[in-house]
Amino acid sequence: MARKHKMGIKVLMVALGAVLILSSFIGCGDGATTTTATTTATTTATTTATPTTTTQEKGTLVFADLLWDSALFHNRVAAFILEHGYGYDIDYIPGGTIPLFVGLVAGDIDITMEIWVENQLKAYLDAVGAGQVVDLGMNFPDSTQGWFVPTYMIENGDLPEGVSVSDLADNWELFKDPEDPTKGVFYVGDPTWECTGIDMEKMEAYGLDEYYNLFITGSGDTLAASMVAAYEKGESWFGYYWKPTFLMGQLDMTQVEEPPYDEEAWPTNKGMAYPADRINICVNASLLDRAPDAVAFLQKYETMAVMIARALVYMEENDVDHEGAAIWFLQEYESVWTEWVPADIASKVKDALP
């Protein structure tokens, strides 16, 4: 169920804090740079993982089934290859970012195909630094997250060209909350997403908590539905979203400008744009010994946002699930994924495709 929170009431932070119990995830780190940790982790994986394609019975690999389309899609692509090419059994554990990262650290989860590093920087650095989690490198490099409004609100003159956060206080009435007409409404998704906590801090840093209520829709699907419902009626909408997604490929949305990201200031002041995103593949450290061939494959796994967007469009337009989109990807981008695996593995995967 969607939940409405009034940003002006300090109890909001306590309530959300009960959900986001691991505070190290909120605020995306303590200002340390990520280069050393990422490089060290990747180097460790490179030197430890020795590929093998033996036919003996393999174990089960557990994926973090994060609750958004691109992550679910990547899970099915990697799982299809690992199951049909390498002989592993596959399982999935669905959930939000925080509990699934805790599961990755604990070893209940083996593989997370999308770690948005800057969103959970401190927890990421702690886990990598402790040797509990190994970063295998970037999944896709060209992603975006931030605050968006429909472009037609600019085209019709409601909002100025180059709309920025400084314009939003004076224009809150455009986004009037139907349940509280004294404020506007700002939409976010799942309360367990780190970005939800970051967006709360952003609203306070910009002083927009005095003008807007935070509407926690509860999931990525309901967040998307709120945007689509407003867009189809030509109504106002203001909220958090990200790319690549099917939705952002279909709707004309404009990102709200923010002050540029400052790495030194970010830990204590979120009044700036999100940092450039790194969406990396991470595994529990035990996987290096238990499934070195899987690790070697995942180290080579890399896609681009345009590929993901095409797969998600295919999924939506053809009414197939994430596995159907993964199969389409493996058929459409054979020249890409066959570079990730040895020739004998690629042959097994191709034989398993419909």
Coordinates of C-alpha atoms in Angstrom, one line a residue:
M1 CA 0.0 0.0 0.0
A2 CA 1.2 3.4 -0.8
R3 CA 2.1 5.6 2.1
K4 CA 2.1 9.4 2.5
H5 CA 4.7 11.1 4.6
K6 CA 4.8 14.7 5.5
M7 CA 8.4 15.9 5.1
G8 CA 7.9 18.6 7.7
I9 CA 7.4 16.1 10.5
K10 CA 10.6 14.9 12.0
V11 CA 9.0 11.6 13.1
L12 CA 9.3 10.7 9.4
M13 CA 13.0 10.0 9.7
V14 CA 12.3 7.7 12.7
A15 CA 9.6 5.8 10.9
L16 CA 11.7 5.2 7.8
G17 CA 14.7 4.5 10.0
A18 CA 12.8 1.5 11.4
V19 CA 12.6 0.1 7.9
L20 CA 16.1 1.2 6.9
I21 CA 17.6 -0.3 10.0
L22 CA 21.1 -0.5 8.5
S23 CA 22.0 3.2 8.6
S24 CA 25.2 2.6 6.8
F25 CA 23.3 2.3 3.6
I26 CA 21.7 5.7 3.9
G27 CA 23.9 8.6 2.7
C28 CA 26.0 6.5 0.4
G29 CA 29.2 6.5 2.3
D30 CA 31.6 8.5 4.4
G31 CA 33.5 10.3 1.6
A32 CA 36.1 7.7 0.9
T33 CA 36.8 7.1 -2.8
T34 CA 35.8 3.7 -4.3
T35 CA 38.6 3.2 -6.7
T36 CA 40.9 1.3 -4.4
A37 CA 38.3 -1.0 -3.1
T38 CA 36.8 -1.8 -6.5
T39 CA 40.2 -2.3 -8.1
T40 CA 41.4 -4.5 -5.2
A41 CA 38.2 -6.6 -5.3
T42 CA 38.3 -7.0 -9.0
T43 CA 42.0 -7.9 -9.0
T44 CA 41.4 -10.5 -6.3
A45 CA 38.6 -12.1 -8.3
T46 CA 40.9 -12.1 -11.4
T47 CA 43.7 -13.9 -9.7
T48 CA 41.6 -16.3 -7.7
A49 CA 38.9 -17.5 -10.1
T50 CA 40.2 -20.2 -12.4
P51 CA 37.6 -21.2 -15.1
T52 CA 36.5 -24.8 -15.3
T53 CA 33.9 -26.5 -17.4
T54 CA 33.8 -29.9 -15.7
T55 CA 30.6 -32.0 -16.1
Q56 CA 30.3 -33.0 -12.5
E57 CA 27.2 -32.0 -10.6
K58 CA 27.2 -28.4 -9.7
G59 CA 25.6 -26.7 -6.7
T60 CA 22.9 -24.0 -6.6
L61 CA 23.6 -20.4 -7.3
V62 CA 21.3 -17.8 -5.6
F63 CA 20.6 -14.5 -7.3
A64 CA 19.4 -11.3 -5.6
D65 CA 16.1 -10.7 -7.3
L66 CA 16.0 -6.9 -6.8
L67 CA 12.6 -5.4 -7.5
W68 CA 13.2 -3.5 -10.8
D69 CA 13.1 -4.7 -14.4
S70 CA 16.7 -4.3 -15.4
A71 CA 18.0 -6.3 -12.4
L72 CA 15.4 -9.1 -13.0
F73 CA 16.4 -9.1 -16.7
H74 CA 20.1 -9.4 -16.0
N75 CA 19.5 -12.2 -13.5
R76 CA 17.6 -14.2 -16.1
V77 CA 20.3 -13.7 -18.8
A78 CA 23.1 -14.7 -16.4
A79 CA 21.1 -17.6 -15.0
F80 CA 20.2 -19.0 -18.4
I81 CA 23.9 -19.2 -19.2
L82 CA 24.9 -20.6 -15.9
E83 CA 22.2 -23.2 -15.9
H84 CA 22.4 -24.4 -19.5
G85 CA 26.1 -23.7 -20.2
Y86 CA 27.7 -24.5 -16.9
G87 CA 25.2 -26.9 -15.3
Y88 CA 24.3 -25.0 -12.1
D89 CA 20.9 -25.0 -10.5
I90 CA 19.5 -21.6 -10.0
D91 CA 17.5 -20.0 -7.3
Y92 CA 16.3 -16.4 -6.7
I93 CA 15.5 -14.5 -3.5
P94 CA 13.3 -11.4 -4.1
G95 CA 13.6 -8.3 -2.0
G96 CA 14.7 -4.7 -1.5
T97 CA 18.2 -3.4 -1.9
I98 CA 19.2 -3.4 1.8
P99 CA 18.0 -6.8 2.9
L100 CA 19.5 -8.4 -0.3
F101 CA 22.8 -6.8 0.2
V102 CA 22.8 -8.1 3.8
G103 CA 22.1 -11.5 2.3
L104 CA 25.0 -11.1 -0.1
V105 CA 27.4 -10.3 2.8
A106 CA 26.1 -13.2 4.9
G107 CA 26.4 -15.7 2.0
D108 CA 22.7 -16.4 1.7
I109 CA 22.9 -14.8 -1.7
D110 CA 25.7 -15.6 -4.2
I111 CA 25.3 -13.0 -7.0
T112 CA 23.9 -9.5 -7.3
M113 CA 23.9 -8.3 -10.9
E114 CA 23.2 -4.6 -10.1
I115 CA 25.0 -3.0 -7.2
W116 CA 24.4 0.8 -7.6
V117 CA 27.7 1.5 -5.8
E118 CA 27.3 5.2 -5.1
N119 CA 23.8 4.6 -3.6
Q120 CA 25.2 2.3 -0.9
L121 CA 28.8 3.4 -0.8
K122 CA 29.6 2.9 2.9
A123 CA 28.0 -0.6 3.1
Y124 CA 29.7 -1.5 -0.2
L125 CA 33.1 -0.3 1.0
D126 CA 32.8 -2.1 4.3
A127 CA 31.8 -5.4 2.7
V128 CA 34.5 -5.3 0.0
G129 CA 37.1 -4.1 2.5
A130 CA 36.3 -6.9 4.9
G131 CA 36.6 -9.5 2.1
Q132 CA 33.0 -10.5 2.4
V133 CA 31.9 -9.3 -1.1
V134 CA 33.9 -9.2 -4.3
D135 CA 33.3 -6.7 -7.1
L136 CA 33.6 -8.3 -10.5
G137 CA 33.3 -5.1 -12.5
M138 CA 30.7 -3.0 -14.3
N139 CA 27.5 -4.4 -15.7
F140 CA 26.6 -1.4 -17.7
P141 CA 28.2 2.1 -17.7
D142 CA 25.5 4.5 -19.0
S143 CA 22.8 4.9 -16.4
T144 CA 21.1 7.9 -14.8
Q145 CA 19.1 8.5 -11.7
G146 CA 17.5 11.7 -10.4
W147 CA 14.3 13.8 -10.2
F148 CA 12.1 14.1 -13.2
V149 CA 9.1 16.1 -14.5
P150 CA 7.0 15.6 -17.7
T151 CA 8.6 17.6 -20.6
Y152 CA 5.1 18.9 -21.5
M153 CA 5.1 21.0 -18.3
I154 CA 8.0 22.9 -19.8
E155 CA 6.6 23.1 -23.3
N156 CA 3.3 24.5 -22.0
G157 CA 5.1 27.1 -19.9
D158 CA 4.2 25.8 -16.5
L159 CA 7.9 25.3 -15.7
P160 CA 10.9 27.2 -17.1
E161 CA 13.4 25.8 -19.6
G162 CA 16.3 24.2 -17.8
V163 CA 14.1 23.6 -14.7
S164 CA 16.1 23.2 -11.6
V165 CA 15.6 22.5 -7.9
S166 CA 15.6 26.3 -7.3
D167 CA 12.4 26.6 -9.3
L168 CA 10.4 24.0 -7.3
A169 CA 9.7 25.9 -4.2
D170 CA 7.9 28.7 -6.1
N171 CA 6.0 26.1 -8.2
W172 CA 4.8 23.6 -5.6
E173 CA 1.2 24.4 -6.4
L174 CA 1.6 22.8 -9.8
F175 CA 2.1 19.5 -7.9
K176 CA -0.6 20.0 -5.3
D177 CA -1.1 17.1 -3.0
P178 CA -4.8 16.1 -3.3
E179 CA -4.8 15.0 0.4
D180 CA -3.0 18.1 1.7
P181 CA -3.6 21.1 -0.6
T182 CA -1.1 23.2 1.5
K183 CA 1.8 21.3 -0.1
G184 CA 3.0 19.6 -3.3
V185 CA 3.7 15.9 -3.6
F186 CA 7.0 14.2 -4.6
Y187 CA 6.9 10.5 -5.6
V188 CA 9.4 7.9 -4.6
G189 CA 9.3 4.1 -4.7
D190 CA 10.3 1.3 -2.3
P191 CA 11.1 2.4 1.3
T192 CA 14.0 -0.2 1.3
W193 CA 15.7 1.5 -1.6
E194 CA 18.8 3.6 -0.5
C195 CA 17.7 6.3 -2.9
T196 CA 14.5 6.8 -0.9
G197 CA 16.5 7.9 2.1
I198 CA 18.8 9.9 0.0
D199 CA 15.9 11.7 -1.6
M200 CA 14.5 12.6 1.8
E201 CA 17.9 14.1 2.7
K202 CA 17.9 16.0 -0.6
M203 CA 14.5 17.5 0.0
E204 CA 15.6 18.7 3.4
A205 CA 18.9 20.1 2.1
Y206 CA 17.1 22.1 -0.6
G207 CA 14.4 23.3 1.9
L208 CA 11.8 21.6 -0.2
D209 CA 10.4 19.6 2.7
E210 CA 8.6 22.8 3.7
Y211 CA 6.7 22.7 0.3
Y212 CA 6.3 19.0 -0.5
N213 CA 5.1 15.8 1.1
L214 CA 7.0 12.6 0.2
F215 CA 4.7 10.0 -1.2
I216 CA 6.2 6.5 -0.8
T217 CA 4.4 4.4 -3.5
G218 CA 5.8 1.2 -2.1
S219 CA 7.5 -0.4 -5.1
G220 CA 9.0 0.3 -8.5
D221 CA 5.8 -0.8 -10.2
T222 CA 3.5 1.6 -8.3
L223 CA 6.0 4.4 -8.8
A224 CA 5.9 3.8 -12.5
A225 CA 2.1 3.6 -12.4
S226 CA 1.9 7.0 -10.8
M227 CA 4.0 8.5 -13.5
V228 CA 2.0 6.8 -16.3
A229 CA -1.3 7.8 -14.8
A230 CA -0.3 11.5 -14.7
Y231 CA 1.3 11.4 -18.1
E232 CA -1.7 9.9 -19.9
K233 CA -3.9 12.6 -18.5
G234 CA -1.4 15.4 -19.2
E235 CA -1.2 16.2 -15.5
S236 CA 1.7 17.2 -13.3
W237 CA 4.1 14.7 -11.8
F238 CA 7.4 15.2 -9.8
G239 CA 9.5 12.4 -8.5
Y240 CA 12.5 10.1 -8.5
Y241 CA 13.2 7.7 -11.4
W242 CA 16.1 6.2 -13.3
K243 CA 17.4 5.0 -16.7
P244 CA 17.5 2.6 -18.5
T245 CA 13.9 1.5 -18.2
F246 CA 11.2 0.7 -20.6
L247 CA 9.1 3.5 -19.2
M248 CA 11.7 6.2 -19.7
G249 CA 12.1 5.1 -23.2
Q250 CA 8.4 5.6 -23.8
L251 CA 7.7 8.8 -21.9
D252 CA 9.2 12.2 -22.6
M253 CA 10.5 13.2 -19.1
T254 CA 13.0 16.0 -18.2
Q255 CA 15.5 15.6 -15.5
V256 CA 15.5 18.4 -12.9
E257 CA 18.9 20.2 -12.7
E258 CA 20.8 20.1 -9.5
P259 CA 24.1 21.5 -8.3
P260 CA 27.0 19.3 -9.5
Y261 CA 28.0 16.4 -7.3
D262 CA 30.8 17.1 -4.9
E263 CA 32.5 13.9 -3.5
E264 CA 33.9 15.6 -0.4
A265 CA 30.6 17.2 0.6
W266 CA 28.2 14.4 -0.3
P267 CA 28.5 12.4 2.9
T268 CA 27.1 15.2 5.0
N269 CA 25.2 17.2 2.4
K270 CA 22.9 15.7 -0.2
G271 CA 22.0 19.0 -1.8
M272 CA 23.5 18.1 -5.1
A273 CA 23.0 15.7 -8.1
Y274 CA 23.5 12.0 -7.6
P275 CA 27.1 10.9 -8.4
A276 CA 27.8 9.3 -11.7
D277 CA 26.5 5.8 -11.4
R278 CA 28.5 2.6 -11.4
I279 CA 26.3 -0.5 -11.7
N280 CA 28.5 -3.4 -10.8
I281 CA 28.2 -7.1 -10.5
C282 CA 29.1 -8.4 -7.0
V283 CA 29.3 -11.8 -5.5
N284 CA 29.8 -13.3 -2.1
A285 CA 33.5 -14.0 -1.6
S286 CA 32.9 -17.7 -1.1
L287 CA 31.9 -18.0 -4.8
L288 CA 35.5 -17.6 -5.9
D289 CA 36.3 -21.1 -4.5
R290 CA 32.9 -22.7 -4.9
A291 CA 32.2 -21.6 -8.5
P292 CA 35.3 -20.2 -10.2
D293 CA 33.9 -20.8 -13.6
A294 CA 30.8 -18.8 -12.8
V295 CA 33.0 -16.0 -11.5
A296 CA 35.1 -16.0 -14.6
F297 CA 32.0 -15.7 -16.7
L298 CA 30.5 -12.9 -14.6
Q299 CA 33.8 -10.9 -14.8
K300 CA 33.3 -10.8 -18.6
Y301 CA 29.6 -9.9 -18.5
E302 CA 29.0 -6.4 -19.7
T303 CA 26.1 -4.7 -21.4
M304 CA 25.0 -1.3 -22.5
A305 CA 21.9 0.7 -21.6
V306 CA 20.6 0.6 -25.2
M307 CA 20.6 -3.2 -25.1
I308 CA 18.7 -3.3 -21.8
A309 CA 16.2 -0.7 -23.0
R310 CA 15.6 -2.7 -26.2
A311 CA 15.1 -5.9 -24.1
L312 CA 12.6 -4.2 -21.8
V313 CA 10.7 -2.7 -24.7
Y314 CA 10.5 -6.2 -26.2
M315 CA 9.2 -7.5 -22.9
E316 CA 6.5 -4.9 -22.7
E317 CA 5.4 -4.9 -26.3
N318 CA 5.3 -8.7 -26.5
D319 CA 3.8 -9.3 -23.1
V320 CA 6.6 -11.7 -22.0
D321 CA 8.3 -12.0 -18.6
H322 CA 11.9 -11.3 -17.7
E323 CA 13.0 -14.7 -18.8
G324 CA 11.4 -14.2 -22.2
A325 CA 13.3 -10.9 -22.5
A326 CA 16.5 -12.7 -21.6
I327 CA 16.0 -15.3 -24.2
W328 CA 15.3 -12.6 -26.8
F329 CA 18.5 -10.9 -25.7
L330 CA 20.6 -14.1 -26.1
Q331 CA 19.1 -14.6 -29.6
E332 CA 19.5 -11.0 -30.6
Y333 CA 23.0 -10.3 -29.2
E334 CA 24.7 -13.6 -29.8
S335 CA 27.9 -11.8 -30.9
V336 CA 28.0 -10.0 -27.5
W337 CA 27.4 -12.8 -24.9
T338 CA 29.5 -15.4 -26.7
E339 CA 32.5 -13.2 -25.9
W340 CA 31.8 -13.9 -22.2
V341 CA 32.1 -17.7 -22.3
P342 CA 34.3 -20.4 -23.8
A343 CA 33.1 -21.9 -27.2
D344 CA 31.9 -25.1 -25.7
I345 CA 29.8 -23.2 -23.1
A346 CA 28.4 -21.0 -25.9
S347 CA 27.4 -24.1 -27.9
K348 CA 25.5 -25.5 -24.9
V349 CA 23.6 -22.3 -24.4
K350 CA 22.7 -21.9 -28.0
D351 CA 21.4 -25.5 -28.1
A352 CA 19.1 -24.7 -25.1
L353 CA 17.6 -21.6 -26.7
P354 CA 14.2 -22.1 -28.3

